[in-house]
Amino acid sequence: MSNAAAPATEGPDRSDAPAHVAIIMDGNGRWAAARGLPRAEGHRRGVEALRRVVRASHELGIRYLTIFSFSSENWSRPASEIGDLFGLLRRFIRNDLASLHRDGVKVRIIGERDGLEGDIRELLNEAEELTRGNTRLTLVVAFNYGSRQEIAKAAQKLAREVAEGRRDPDTIDAETLGGHLDAPDIPDPDLIIRTSGEQRLSNFLMWQAAYSELVFVPIHWPDFDKAALEGAIAEFARRERRFGGLVAKTAS
Ligand code: FPP
């Protein structure tokens, strides 16, 4: 694996694409069950779908792609399935990091890293370090992530600043709290897609989703591809975004 190849720097200029797409990759288990396969096979095929979607995101001019890989609540699954998901993350970073870097992808991680095994933490750090300077597409991996936990952590940081006399409580507003979340430099998602027909956020980006357009797609994640992404973007483009005002803003 050569991580030294010079990364690509420019993406296509597609002004109709939403800048930031976030995806709840749901339905791996049901995809597998429908075929009489183990759930692990559904997750494995889910990683293949993820590779397709990262490639398609380049082609469609998306600047930020956030994926929900492992939620704070996924710890309640059987230990064997948790092991499968962690194994897939390990393999994804080990096998795909060089090509992501070559393609100009900057990897960012959100979620709680304390409590993860040491080698996973190292892989996550390595992915961020190697790709830090890339600019073509930012891939935000939500791993051991929960939105309530993220907001509580931000509140804790602010409380500490107040307790230590570094902050006046009157200075705390929505912008300040947003600035203490895991990736405050990344713009809010324009479009959130959830596959498999479920229609809820499940503790994903609840703060950042205030004005996101939500698109629910009936297919299971392992079947998701560029055409499905284009379909969701077309639905997004038909929405009228007003951000609480009266005047429609362009969709992207
Ligand atoms: C939901 O399907 C999906 C997940 C809990 C994990 C998503 C993970 C992947 C796509 C593969 C791992 C990706 C990386 C980068 C490691 P589900 O199991 O909830 O499906 P079900 O609702 O049909 O049971």
Tab-separated table of N, CA and C and ligand atoms in Angstrom, residues 25-30 39 43 46-47 50 68-69 74 77 81 85 88-89 92 221, ligand 1:
chain	number	residue	atom	x	y	z
A	25	MET	N	-26.922	4.767	6.480
A	25	MET	CA	-26.794	3.591	5.598
A	25	MET	C	-27.553	2.428	6.235
A	26	ASP	N	-28.860	2.392	6.052
A	26	ASP	CA	-29.680	1.429	6.789
A	26	ASP	C	-30.116	0.277	5.888
A	27	GLY	N	-30.349	-0.889	6.494
A	27	GLY	CA	-30.965	-2.008	5.775
A	27	GLY	C	-30.018	-3.131	5.395
A	28	ASN	N	-28.796	-3.086	5.909
A	28	ASN	CA	-27.843	-4.168	5.582
A	28	ASN	C	-28.379	-5.531	6.047
A	29	GLY	N	-28.926	-5.547	7.271
A	29	GLY	CA	-29.418	-6.800	7.842
A	29	GLY	C	-30.597	-7.343	7.048
A	30	ARG	N	-31.536	-6.460	6.694
A	30	ARG	CA	-32.719	-6.910	5.939
A	30	ARG	C	-32.326	-7.355	4.530
A	39	ARG	N	-26.020	-11.638	8.456
A	39	ARG	CA	-26.023	-10.167	8.517
A	39	ARG	C	-24.659	-9.595	8.140
A	43	HIS	N	-23.427	-6.301	5.780
A	43	HIS	CA	-22.510	-5.198	6.116
A	43	HIS	C	-21.348	-5.149	5.121
A	46	GLY	N	-22.412	-3.629	2.226
A	46	GLY	CA	-22.607	-2.216	2.549
A	46	GLY	C	-21.337	-1.412	2.322
A	47	VAL	N	-20.196	-2.011	2.605
A	47	VAL	CA	-18.924	-1.308	2.365
A	47	VAL	C	-18.716	-1.117	0.859
A	50	LEU	N	-20.661	1.747	-0.134
A	50	LEU	CA	-19.994	2.970	0.312
A	50	LEU	C	-18.915	3.389	-0.692
A	68	PHE	N	-23.031	7.457	8.485
A	68	PHE	CA	-23.269	6.961	9.850
A	68	PHE	C	-22.805	5.512	9.878
A	69	SER	N	-21.592	5.268	10.404
A	69	SER	CA	-20.982	3.931	10.338
A	69	SER	C	-21.246	3.078	11.560
A	74	ASN	N	-25.396	1.288	18.773
A	74	ASN	CA	-25.106	-0.018	18.160
A	74	ASN	C	-24.396	-0.976	19.122
A	77	ARG	N	-26.021	-4.317	20.113
A	77	ARG	CA	-26.100	-5.486	19.216
A	77	ARG	C	-25.233	-6.625	19.778
A	81	GLU	N	-21.685	-9.272	16.071
A	81	GLU	CA	-21.977	-8.286	15.018
A	81	GLU	C	-21.132	-7.019	15.217
A	85	LEU	N	-18.553	-5.350	12.506
A	85	LEU	CA	-18.549	-3.944	12.069
A	85	LEU	C	-17.183	-3.299	12.311
A	88	LEU	N	-14.812	-4.556	9.708
A	88	LEU	CA	-15.002	-3.889	8.408
A	88	LEU	C	-14.364	-2.504	8.410
A	89	LEU	N	-14.491	-1.795	9.531
A	89	LEU	CA	-13.860	-0.468	9.591
A	89	LEU	C	-12.347	-0.611	9.463
A	92	PHE	N	-11.588	-1.420	5.920
A	92	PHE	CA	-11.873	-0.279	5.045
A	92	PHE	C	-10.707	0.704	5.095
A	221	TRP	N	-29.398	-0.407	1.907
A	221	TRP	CA	-28.105	0.216	1.626
A	221	TRP	C	-27.216	-0.579	0.651
B	1	FPP	C1	-27.528	-0.410	9.279
B	1	FPP	O1	-27.953	-1.651	8.832
B	1	FPP	C2	-26.106	-0.242	9.122
B	1	FPP	C3	-25.213	-0.216	10.143
B	1	FPP	C4	-25.542	-0.382	11.568
B	1	FPP	C5	-23.811	-0.023	9.918
B	1	FPP	C6	-23.436	0.629	8.618
B	1	FPP	C7	-22.153	0.054	8.254
B	1	FPP	C8	-21.733	-0.219	7.000
B	1	FPP	C9	-22.421	0.170	5.763
B	1	FPP	C10	-20.499	-0.969	6.816
B	1	FPP	C11	-19.398	-0.427	7.624
B	1	FPP	C12	-18.811	0.851	7.080
B	1	FPP	C13	-17.602	1.223	7.470
B	1	FPP	C14	-16.931	2.457	6.969
B	1	FPP	C15	-16.933	0.399	8.448
B	1	FPP	P1	-28.714	-2.573	9.874
B	1	FPP	O2	-27.764	-3.589	10.362
B	1	FPP	O3	-29.332	-1.732	10.951
B	1	FPP	O4	-29.811	-3.201	8.953
B	1	FPP	P2	-31.259	-3.687	9.407
B	1	FPP	O5	-31.972	-2.488	9.970
B	1	FPP	O6	-31.853	-4.149	8.120
B	1	FPP	O7	-31.061	-4.773	10.402
